[in-house]
Amino acid sequence: MKRILLHIAFSPAIILALLSGCSSTPGPAELVKFKSTVELRELWSVSVGSAKNYVFQPVVVNESVYAAGAGGDVARIDDGKRKWVTDTKVKLSAGVGGDGKIVVVVGERGEVVALDAETGSERWRVNVGAEVLAPPTVGAGAVVLRTSDHRLLGLEAKNGQQRWLYQRNMPPLALRSHSGAIIVDNQVALVGFPGGKLVAVSLEHGGNLWELSVSRPRGANELERVSDVAGVPVIGRNEVCAVTYQGRAACFDFTNGNTLWTRDFSSYAGMDRDTRFAVLVDERDSVQAVDVYSGITVWRQDAMPRRRLTRPRIFGDYVVLGDGEGYVHVLGREDGVFAARDRADSSAILADPQPLGNGFVVQSLDGDVVAYELR
Protein backbone atom coordinates (compact mmCIF):
# COMPACT_ATOMS: atom_id res chain seq x y z
CA MET A 1 0.00 0.00 0.00
CA LYS A 2 1.44 3.39 -0.98
CA ARG A 3 1.72 6.07 1.66
CA ILE A 4 -0.61 8.87 0.79
CA LEU A 5 -2.59 11.39 2.79
CA LEU A 6 -5.33 12.90 0.69
CA HIS A 7 -7.08 16.15 1.43
CA ILE A 8 -9.30 14.57 4.07
CA ALA A 9 -9.11 15.14 7.82
CA PHE A 10 -7.33 12.34 9.69
CA SER A 11 -6.27 12.02 13.31
CA PRO A 12 -2.54 11.34 13.91
CA ALA A 13 -3.40 7.78 14.94
CA ILE A 14 -5.05 7.16 11.58
CA ILE A 15 -2.23 8.99 9.80
CA LEU A 16 0.33 6.71 11.44
CA ALA A 17 -1.70 3.67 10.46
CA LEU A 18 -1.89 4.85 6.86
CA LEU A 19 1.80 5.59 6.77
CA SER A 20 2.52 2.14 8.09
CA GLY A 21 0.53 0.53 5.29
CA CYS A 22 -2.21 -2.09 5.27
CA SER A 23 -2.88 -4.32 8.24
CA SER A 24 -0.95 -7.15 6.61
CA THR A 25 2.14 -4.98 6.18
CA PRO A 26 4.94 -5.64 8.69
CA GLY A 27 5.45 -3.10 11.45
CA PRO A 28 8.41 -0.77 11.78
CA ALA A 29 11.79 -2.34 11.13
CA GLU A 30 13.73 -3.34 14.22
CA LEU A 31 16.41 -0.92 15.29
CA VAL A 32 19.87 -1.95 14.11
CA LYS A 33 22.63 -2.08 16.66
CA PHE A 34 25.72 0.08 16.24
CA LYS A 35 28.49 1.76 18.21
CA SER A 36 27.87 5.47 18.74
CA THR A 37 30.51 7.79 17.32
CA VAL A 38 29.08 11.05 18.67
CA GLU A 39 27.47 11.89 22.00
CA LEU A 40 23.79 12.72 21.70
CA ARG A 41 23.07 14.39 25.03
CA GLU A 42 19.60 15.41 26.15
CA LEU A 43 19.73 18.95 27.53
CA TRP A 44 16.17 19.33 28.70
CA SER A 45 12.57 18.24 28.16
CA VAL A 46 9.46 20.41 28.62
CA SER A 47 5.83 19.43 28.01
CA VAL A 48 3.53 21.87 26.20
CA GLY A 49 0.50 19.62 25.70
CA SER A 50 -0.59 16.99 23.22
CA ALA A 51 -0.78 17.67 19.47
CA LYS A 52 -4.02 15.61 19.34
CA ASN A 53 -5.21 15.68 15.71
CA TYR A 54 -2.41 17.85 14.35
CA VAL A 55 1.32 18.20 13.78
CA PHE A 56 3.06 20.73 16.00
CA GLN A 57 6.51 22.08 15.31
CA PRO A 58 8.46 24.45 17.58
CA VAL A 59 10.34 27.47 16.27
CA VAL A 60 13.74 28.63 17.53
CA VAL A 61 14.63 32.33 17.50
CA ASN A 62 17.79 33.68 19.15
CA GLU A 63 18.22 30.45 21.18
CA SER A 64 14.69 30.73 22.60
CA VAL A 65 12.28 27.89 21.78
CA TYR A 66 8.63 28.72 21.22
CA ALA A 67 6.23 25.77 21.25
CA ALA A 68 2.51 25.09 21.54
CA GLY A 69 0.01 22.30 22.07
CA ALA A 70 -3.47 21.68 20.69
CA GLY A 71 -5.06 22.70 23.98
CA GLY A 72 -4.10 26.33 23.41
CA ASP A 73 -0.98 26.91 25.52
CA VAL A 74 2.01 28.64 23.93
CA ALA A 75 5.33 28.66 25.80
CA ARG A 76 8.70 30.34 25.52
CA ILE A 77 11.46 28.04 26.73
CA ASP A 78 14.94 29.36 27.56
CA ASP A 79 17.58 26.80 28.59
CA GLY A 80 14.87 24.31 29.51
CA LYS A 81 12.86 26.72 31.66
CA ARG A 82 9.53 28.26 30.77
CA LYS A 83 9.98 32.02 30.60
CA TRP A 84 6.28 32.41 29.99
CA VAL A 85 3.20 30.35 29.14
CA THR A 86 0.13 31.93 27.58
CA ASP A 87 -3.26 30.28 27.27
CA THR A 88 -4.72 31.57 24.01
CA LYS A 89 -8.17 30.15 24.85
CA VAL A 90 -8.13 28.64 21.36
CA LYS A 91 -7.91 25.03 20.20
CA LEU A 92 -4.78 25.21 18.08
CA SER A 93 -4.13 23.35 14.81
CA ALA A 94 -0.46 23.94 13.97
CA GLY A 95 2.92 24.83 15.39
CA VAL A 96 4.47 28.19 16.04
CA GLY A 97 5.91 30.90 13.80
CA GLY A 98 7.99 33.78 15.05
CA ASP A 99 10.65 36.37 14.28
CA GLY A 100 11.85 37.38 17.74
CA LYS A 101 9.28 40.17 17.98
CA ILE A 102 6.03 38.26 17.74
CA VAL A 103 4.96 34.63 18.03
CA VAL A 104 2.01 33.50 15.91
CA VAL A 105 -0.27 30.46 16.26
CA VAL A 106 -3.45 29.36 14.50
CA GLY A 107 -6.69 27.81 15.71
CA GLU A 108 -9.05 25.11 14.49
CA ARG A 109 -11.67 27.66 13.42
CA GLY A 110 -9.37 30.03 11.56
CA GLU A 111 -8.22 32.10 14.53
CA VAL A 112 -4.77 33.68 14.23
CA VAL A 113 -3.21 34.89 17.49
CA ALA A 114 -0.03 36.94 17.75
CA LEU A 115 1.81 37.17 21.07
CA ASP A 116 4.69 39.38 22.15
CA ALA A 117 7.81 37.23 21.94
CA GLU A 118 9.33 38.78 25.05
CA THR A 119 6.37 38.79 27.42
CA GLY A 120 3.79 36.41 25.93
CA SER A 121 1.09 39.09 26.05
CA GLU A 122 -1.41 39.19 23.20
CA ARG A 123 -0.64 41.65 20.40
CA TRP A 124 -3.60 40.96 18.11
CA ARG A 125 -6.15 38.35 17.11
CA VAL A 126 -7.99 37.90 13.79
CA ASN A 127 -10.01 35.18 12.08
CA VAL A 128 -9.13 34.22 8.51
CA GLY A 129 -12.08 31.87 8.09
CA ALA A 130 -9.96 28.92 6.93
CA GLU A 131 -8.27 25.86 8.41
CA VAL A 132 -4.49 26.21 8.72
CA LEU A 133 -2.35 23.12 9.32
CA ALA A 134 1.11 24.59 8.68
CA PRO A 135 3.02 26.79 11.13
CA PRO A 136 2.82 30.49 10.20
CA THR A 137 5.86 32.00 8.51
CA VAL A 138 6.86 35.33 10.07
CA GLY A 139 9.35 37.82 8.67
CA ALA A 140 9.90 41.13 6.88
CA GLY A 141 6.81 42.64 8.51
CA ALA A 142 4.51 39.90 7.25
CA VAL A 143 2.79 36.74 8.48
CA VAL A 144 2.25 34.16 5.73
CA LEU A 145 -0.35 31.44 6.25
CA ARG A 146 -0.95 28.40 4.09
CA THR A 147 -4.51 27.16 4.41
CA SER A 148 -5.45 23.49 4.15
CA ASP A 149 -7.01 24.16 0.73
CA HIS A 150 -3.61 25.50 -0.42
CA ARG A 151 -4.32 29.23 -0.49
CA LEU A 152 -1.69 31.66 0.77
CA LEU A 153 -2.64 34.58 3.00
CA GLY A 154 -0.35 37.51 3.75
CA LEU A 155 -1.09 39.44 6.95
CA GLU A 156 0.50 42.56 8.43
CA ALA A 157 2.71 41.47 11.33
CA LYS A 158 1.91 44.65 13.27
CA ASN A 159 -1.86 44.21 13.42
CA GLY A 160 -3.01 41.09 11.53
CA GLN A 161 -4.71 43.04 8.74
CA GLN A 162 -4.88 41.07 5.50
CA ARG A 163 -2.28 42.29 3.01
CA TRP A 164 -3.03 39.90 0.13
CA LEU A 165 -4.48 36.53 -0.91
CA TYR A 166 -2.87 34.16 -3.41
CA GLN A 167 -4.76 31.20 -4.84
CA ARG A 168 -4.49 28.96 -7.88
CA ASN A 169 -6.34 26.08 -9.49
CA MET A 170 -5.70 22.82 -7.67
CA PRO A 171 -5.85 19.20 -8.90
CA PRO A 172 -8.81 17.08 -7.70
CA LEU A 173 -6.68 15.24 -5.11
CA ALA A 174 -3.86 16.61 -3.00
CA LEU A 175 -1.82 15.66 0.03
CA ARG A 176 -2.87 17.11 3.36
CA SER A 177 0.18 19.28 3.91
CA HIS A 178 1.63 20.51 7.20
CA SER A 179 4.39 22.49 5.44
CA GLY A 180 4.26 26.26 5.11
CA ALA A 181 6.26 28.83 3.20
CA ILE A 182 9.80 30.11 3.57
CA ILE A 183 10.79 33.77 3.20
CA VAL A 184 13.70 34.60 0.89
CA ASP A 185 15.59 37.91 0.91
CA ASN A 186 12.79 39.55 2.91
CA GLN A 187 10.86 39.94 -0.34
CA VAL A 188 9.54 36.58 -1.46
CA ALA A 189 7.41 33.82 0.04
CA LEU A 190 8.44 30.51 -1.53
CA VAL A 191 6.10 27.53 -1.28
CA GLY A 192 5.49 24.16 -2.92
CA PHE A 193 2.03 23.35 -4.25
CA PRO A 194 0.08 20.30 -5.43
CA GLY A 195 0.84 19.33 -8.98
CA GLY A 196 4.59 19.65 -8.39
CA LYS A 197 4.71 23.45 -8.63
CA LEU A 198 7.22 25.64 -6.79
CA VAL A 199 5.94 29.23 -6.63
CA ALA A 200 7.50 32.54 -5.54
CA VAL A 201 4.98 35.10 -4.28
CA SER A 202 5.70 38.75 -3.54
CA LEU A 203 5.55 39.52 0.18
CA GLU A 204 4.44 43.04 -0.66
CA HIS A 205 1.43 42.40 -2.91
CA GLY A 206 1.00 38.61 -3.22
CA GLY A 207 1.64 38.49 -6.95
CA ASN A 208 3.15 35.44 -8.64
CA LEU A 209 6.78 36.35 -9.39
CA TRP A 210 7.77 33.03 -10.95
CA GLU A 211 7.06 29.35 -10.78
CA LEU A 212 8.96 26.16 -11.54
CA SER A 213 7.78 22.61 -12.24
CA VAL A 214 9.52 20.16 -9.93
CA SER A 215 7.45 17.36 -11.47
CA ARG A 216 4.38 16.89 -13.63
CA PRO A 217 1.46 14.65 -12.66
CA ARG A 218 1.33 11.37 -14.52
CA GLY A 219 -0.75 8.21 -14.23
CA ALA A 220 -3.95 6.54 -15.32
CA ASN A 221 -6.14 7.97 -12.54
CA GLU A 222 -6.23 10.92 -10.15
CA LEU A 223 -4.69 8.93 -7.30
CA GLU A 224 -1.68 8.04 -9.42
CA ARG A 225 -1.46 11.66 -10.57
CA VAL A 226 -0.98 13.07 -7.08
CA SER A 227 2.41 14.77 -7.30
CA ASP A 228 2.65 17.38 -4.56
CA VAL A 229 5.77 19.11 -3.30
CA ALA A 230 6.70 17.45 0.01
CA GLY A 231 8.01 19.59 2.84
CA VAL A 232 9.35 23.10 2.35
CA PRO A 233 11.71 24.01 -0.49
CA VAL A 234 15.37 24.49 0.49
CA ILE A 235 17.63 27.32 -0.62
CA GLY A 236 21.36 27.50 -1.40
CA ARG A 237 23.39 30.47 -2.57
CA ASN A 238 21.64 30.66 -5.94
CA GLU A 239 19.77 27.36 -5.94
CA VAL A 240 16.40 26.14 -4.83
CA CYS A 241 15.65 22.44 -4.42
CA ALA A 242 12.46 20.50 -3.76
CA VAL A 243 11.03 16.99 -3.95
CA THR A 244 7.55 15.68 -4.68
CA TYR A 245 5.42 12.69 -3.88
CA GLN A 246 5.22 10.28 -6.85
CA GLY A 247 7.38 12.56 -8.96
CA ARG A 248 10.87 13.96 -8.87
CA ALA A 249 13.56 15.67 -6.85
CA ALA A 250 15.09 18.69 -8.54
CA CYS A 251 17.39 21.67 -8.05
CA PHE A 252 17.11 24.91 -10.01
CA ASP A 253 19.12 28.10 -10.43
CA PHE A 254 16.58 30.56 -9.12
CA THR A 255 18.33 33.54 -10.75
CA ASN A 256 17.27 32.31 -14.19
CA GLY A 257 15.04 29.26 -13.61
CA ASN A 258 17.40 26.83 -15.31
CA THR A 259 17.25 23.22 -14.14
CA LEU A 260 20.48 22.03 -12.54
CA TRP A 261 19.34 18.41 -12.22
CA THR A 262 16.25 16.25 -11.79
CA ARG A 263 15.73 12.62 -10.90
CA ASP A 264 12.75 10.38 -10.32
CA PHE A 265 11.86 10.28 -6.64
CA SER A 266 8.88 9.97 -4.32
CA SER A 267 8.86 11.50 -0.85
CA TYR A 268 6.19 12.31 1.71
CA ALA A 269 8.65 13.92 4.16
CA GLY A 270 10.80 16.35 2.17
CA MET A 271 14.48 17.18 2.00
CA ASP A 272 17.30 19.35 3.33
CA ARG A 273 20.55 20.56 1.78
CA ASP A 274 23.83 22.24 2.51
CA THR A 275 26.69 23.30 0.25
CA ARG A 276 27.57 19.70 -0.70
CA PHE A 277 24.61 17.39 -0.26
CA ALA A 278 20.87 17.24 -0.63
CA VAL A 279 19.44 14.65 1.79
CA LEU A 280 16.03 13.11 1.12
CA VAL A 281 13.74 10.44 2.57
CA ASP A 282 11.78 8.40 0.07
CA GLU A 283 8.32 6.87 0.57
CA ARG A 284 9.91 3.63 1.82
CA ASP A 285 11.97 5.42 4.50
CA SER A 286 15.25 5.08 2.65
CA VAL A 287 17.49 8.05 3.44
CA GLN A 288 19.59 9.23 0.51
CA ALA A 289 22.26 11.87 0.04
CA VAL A 290 22.88 13.19 -3.44
CA ASP A 291 25.43 15.65 -4.78
CA VAL A 292 23.69 19.02 -4.62
CA TYR A 293 25.03 20.11 -8.02
CA SER A 294 24.59 16.90 -10.02
CA GLY A 295 21.91 14.84 -8.23
CA ILE A 296 24.16 11.77 -8.24
CA THR A 297 23.66 9.49 -5.22
CA VAL A 298 26.51 9.66 -2.70
CA TRP A 299 25.10 7.28 -0.10
CA ARG A 300 21.87 5.70 1.05
CA GLN A 301 20.74 4.31 4.39
CA ASP A 302 18.11 1.56 4.00
CA ALA A 303 17.97 0.21 7.57
CA MET A 304 14.81 2.05 8.71
CA PRO A 305 11.91 0.85 6.52
CA ARG A 306 8.40 1.57 7.81
CA ARG A 307 9.72 3.69 10.69
CA ARG A 308 7.79 6.75 9.41
CA LEU A 309 10.74 9.11 9.28
CA THR A 310 10.48 12.88 9.47
CA ARG A 311 12.07 15.29 7.07
CA PRO A 312 15.86 14.95 7.42
CA ARG A 313 17.79 17.94 8.76
CA ILE A 314 21.50 18.58 8.29
CA PHE A 315 23.26 19.91 11.38
CA GLY A 316 26.98 20.31 10.77
CA ASP A 317 28.53 16.89 10.18
CA TYR A 318 25.31 15.00 10.90
CA VAL A 319 21.84 14.27 9.53
CA VAL A 320 19.04 14.09 12.10
CA LEU A 321 15.60 12.48 11.73
CA GLY A 322 12.76 11.58 14.07
CA ASP A 323 10.51 8.54 13.66
CA GLY A 324 7.04 7.21 14.40
CA GLU A 325 8.12 5.54 17.66
CA GLY A 326 9.68 8.66 19.16
CA TYR A 327 13.31 7.87 18.33
CA VAL A 328 15.84 10.40 17.14
CA HIS A 329 18.38 9.04 14.64
CA VAL A 330 21.72 10.69 13.88
CA LEU A 331 23.57 9.70 10.69
CA GLY A 332 26.99 10.77 9.50
CA ARG A 333 26.62 13.43 6.82
CA GLU A 334 29.52 12.06 4.77
CA ASP A 335 28.51 8.40 4.68
CA GLY A 336 25.02 7.91 6.14
CA VAL A 337 26.32 5.54 8.84
CA PHE A 338 24.48 5.52 12.18
CA ALA A 339 26.28 7.80 14.63
CA ALA A 340 23.84 8.06 17.58
CA ARG A 341 20.28 7.37 18.66
CA ASP A 342 17.98 8.26 21.55
CA ARG A 343 14.30 7.92 22.33
CA ALA A 344 12.89 11.37 22.96
CA ASP A 345 9.42 10.08 23.82
CA SER A 346 7.23 7.00 23.48
CA SER A 347 4.93 8.88 21.06
CA ALA A 348 5.72 9.72 17.45
CA ILE A 349 7.86 12.59 16.25
CA LEU A 350 6.05 13.94 13.20
CA ALA A 351 7.48 17.45 12.81
CA ASP A 352 10.91 18.48 11.54
CA PRO A 353 13.80 18.70 14.02
CA GLN A 354 14.79 22.35 14.50
CA PRO A 355 18.34 23.70 14.99
CA LEU A 356 19.24 24.89 18.49
CA GLY A 357 22.79 25.91 19.43
CA ASN A 358 25.14 22.97 18.92
CA GLY A 359 22.21 20.60 18.53
CA PHE A 360 18.50 20.56 17.83
CA VAL A 361 15.03 20.34 19.34
CA VAL A 362 12.12 18.00 18.55
CA GLN A 363 8.48 17.89 19.60
CA SER A 364 6.56 14.66 20.06
CA LEU A 365 2.91 13.88 19.41
CA ASP A 366 2.25 13.83 23.17
CA GLY A 367 3.74 17.32 23.48
CA ASP A 368 7.22 16.78 24.88
CA VAL A 369 9.70 19.33 23.55
CA VAL A 370 13.18 17.83 23.86
CA ALA A 371 16.49 19.58 23.24
CA TYR A 372 19.68 17.72 22.34
CA GLU A 373 23.33 18.60 22.00
CA LEU A 374 25.73 16.83 19.63
CA ARG A 375 29.24 16.62 21.00
Coordinates of C-alpha atoms in Angstrom, one line a residue, residues 156-307:
E156 CA 0.5 42.6 8.4
A157 CA 2.7 41.5 11.3
K158 CA 1.9 44.7 13.3
N159 CA -1.9 44.2 13.4
G160 CA -3.0 41.1 11.5
Q161 CA -4.7 43.0 8.7
Q162 CA -4.9 41.1 5.5
R163 CA -2.3 42.3 3.0
W164 CA -3.0 39.9 0.1
L165 CA -4.5 36.5 -0.9
Y166 CA -2.9 34.2 -3.4
Q167 CA -4.8 31.2 -4.8
R168 CA -4.5 29.0 -7.9
N169 CA -6.3 26.1 -9.5
M170 CA -5.7 22.8 -7.7
P171 CA -5.8 19.2 -8.9
P172 CA -8.8 17.1 -7.7
L173 CA -6.7 15.2 -5.1
A174 CA -3.9 16.6 -3.0
L175 CA -1.8 15.7 0.0
R176 CA -2.9 17.1 3.4
S177 CA 0.2 19.3 3.9
H178 CA 1.6 20.5 7.2
S179 CA 4.4 22.5 5.4
G180 CA 4.3 26.3 5.1
A181 CA 6.3 28.8 3.2
I182 CA 9.8 30.1 3.6
I183 CA 10.8 33.8 3.2
V184 CA 13.7 34.6 0.9
D185 CA 15.6 37.9 0.9
N186 CA 12.8 39.5 2.9
Q187 CA 10.9 39.9 -0.3
V188 CA 9.5 36.6 -1.5
A189 CA 7.4 33.8 0.0
L190 CA 8.4 30.5 -1.5
V191 CA 6.1 27.5 -1.3
G192 CA 5.5 24.2 -2.9
F193 CA 2.0 23.4 -4.3
P194 CA 0.1 20.3 -5.4
G195 CA 0.8 19.3 -9.0
G196 CA 4.6 19.6 -8.4
K197 CA 4.7 23.5 -8.6
L198 CA 7.2 25.6 -6.8
V199 CA 5.9 29.2 -6.6
A200 CA 7.5 32.5 -5.5
V201 CA 5.0 35.1 -4.3
S202 CA 5.7 38.7 -3.5
L203 CA 5.6 39.5 0.2
E204 CA 4.4 43.0 -0.7
H205 CA 1.4 42.4 -2.9
G206 CA 1.0 38.6 -3.2
G207 CA 1.6 38.5 -7.0
N208 CA 3.2 35.4 -8.6
L209 CA 6.8 36.3 -9.4
W210 CA 7.8 33.0 -10.9
E211 CA 7.1 29.3 -10.8
L212 CA 9.0 26.2 -11.5
S213 CA 7.8 22.6 -12.2
V214 CA 9.5 20.2 -9.9
S215 CA 7.4 17.4 -11.5
R216 CA 4.4 16.9 -13.6
P217 CA 1.5 14.6 -12.7
R218 CA 1.3 11.4 -14.5
G219 CA -0.7 8.2 -14.2
A220 CA -3.9 6.5 -15.3
N221 CA -6.1 8.0 -12.5
E222 CA -6.2 10.9 -10.1
L223 CA -4.7 8.9 -7.3
E224 CA -1.7 8.0 -9.4
R225 CA -1.5 11.7 -10.6
V226 CA -1.0 13.1 -7.1
S227 CA 2.4 14.8 -7.3
D228 CA 2.7 17.4 -4.6
V229 CA 5.8 19.1 -3.3
A230 CA 6.7 17.5 0.0
G231 CA 8.0 19.6 2.8
V232 CA 9.3 23.1 2.4
P233 CA 11.7 24.0 -0.5
V234 CA 15.4 24.5 0.5
I235 CA 17.6 27.3 -0.6
G236 CA 21.4 27.5 -1.4
R237 CA 23.4 30.5 -2.6
N238 CA 21.6 30.7 -5.9
E239 CA 19.8 27.4 -5.9
V240 CA 16.4 26.1 -4.8
C241 CA 15.6 22.4 -4.4
A242 CA 12.5 20.5 -3.8
V243 CA 11.0 17.0 -3.9
T244 CA 7.5 15.7 -4.7
Y245 CA 5.4 12.7 -3.9
Q246 CA 5.2 10.3 -6.9
G247 CA 7.4 12.6 -9.0
R248 CA 10.9 14.0 -8.9
A249 CA 13.6 15.7 -6.9
A250 CA 15.1 18.7 -8.5
C251 CA 17.4 21.7 -8.1
F252 CA 17.1 24.9 -10.0
D253 CA 19.1 28.1 -10.4
F254 CA 16.6 30.6 -9.1
T255 CA 18.3 33.5 -10.8
N256 CA 17.3 32.3 -14.2
G257 CA 15.0 29.3 -13.6
N258 CA 17.4 26.8 -15.3
T259 CA 17.2 23.2 -14.1
L260 CA 20.5 22.0 -12.5
W261 CA 19.3 18.4 -12.2
T262 CA 16.3 16.3 -11.8
R263 CA 15.7 12.6 -10.9
D264 CA 12.7 10.4 -10.3
F265 CA 11.9 10.3 -6.6
S266 CA 8.9 10.0 -4.3
S267 CA 8.9 11.5 -0.8
Y268 CA 6.2 12.3 1.7
A269 CA 8.7 13.9 4.2
G270 CA 10.8 16.3 2.2
M271 CA 14.5 17.2 2.0
D272 CA 17.3 19.4 3.3
R273 CA 20.5 20.6 1.8
D274 CA 23.8 22.2 2.5
T275 CA 26.7 23.3 0.3
R276 CA 27.6 19.7 -0.7
F277 CA 24.6 17.4 -0.3
A278 CA 20.9 17.2 -0.6
V279 CA 19.4 14.7 1.8
L280 CA 16.0 13.1 1.1
V281 CA 13.7 10.4 2.6
D282 CA 11.8 8.4 0.1
E283 CA 8.3 6.9 0.6
R284 CA 9.9 3.6 1.8
D285 CA 12.0 5.4 4.5
S286 CA 15.3 5.1 2.7
V287 CA 17.5 8.0 3.4
Q288 CA 19.6 9.2 0.5
A289 CA 22.3 11.9 0.0
V290 CA 22.9 13.2 -3.4
D291 CA 25.4 15.7 -4.8
V292 CA 23.7 19.0 -4.6
Y293 CA 25.0 20.1 -8.0
S294 CA 24.6 16.9 -10.0
G295 CA 21.9 14.8 -8.2
I296 CA 24.2 11.8 -8.2
T297 CA 23.7 9.5 -5.2
V298 CA 26.5 9.7 -2.7
W299 CA 25.1 7.3 -0.1
R300 CA 21.9 5.7 1.0
Q301 CA 20.7 4.3 4.4
D302 CA 18.1 1.6 4.0
A303 CA 18.0 0.2 7.6
M304 CA 14.8 2.0 8.7
P305 CA 11.9 0.9 6.5
R306 CA 8.4 1.6 7.8
R307 CA 9.7 3.7 10.7

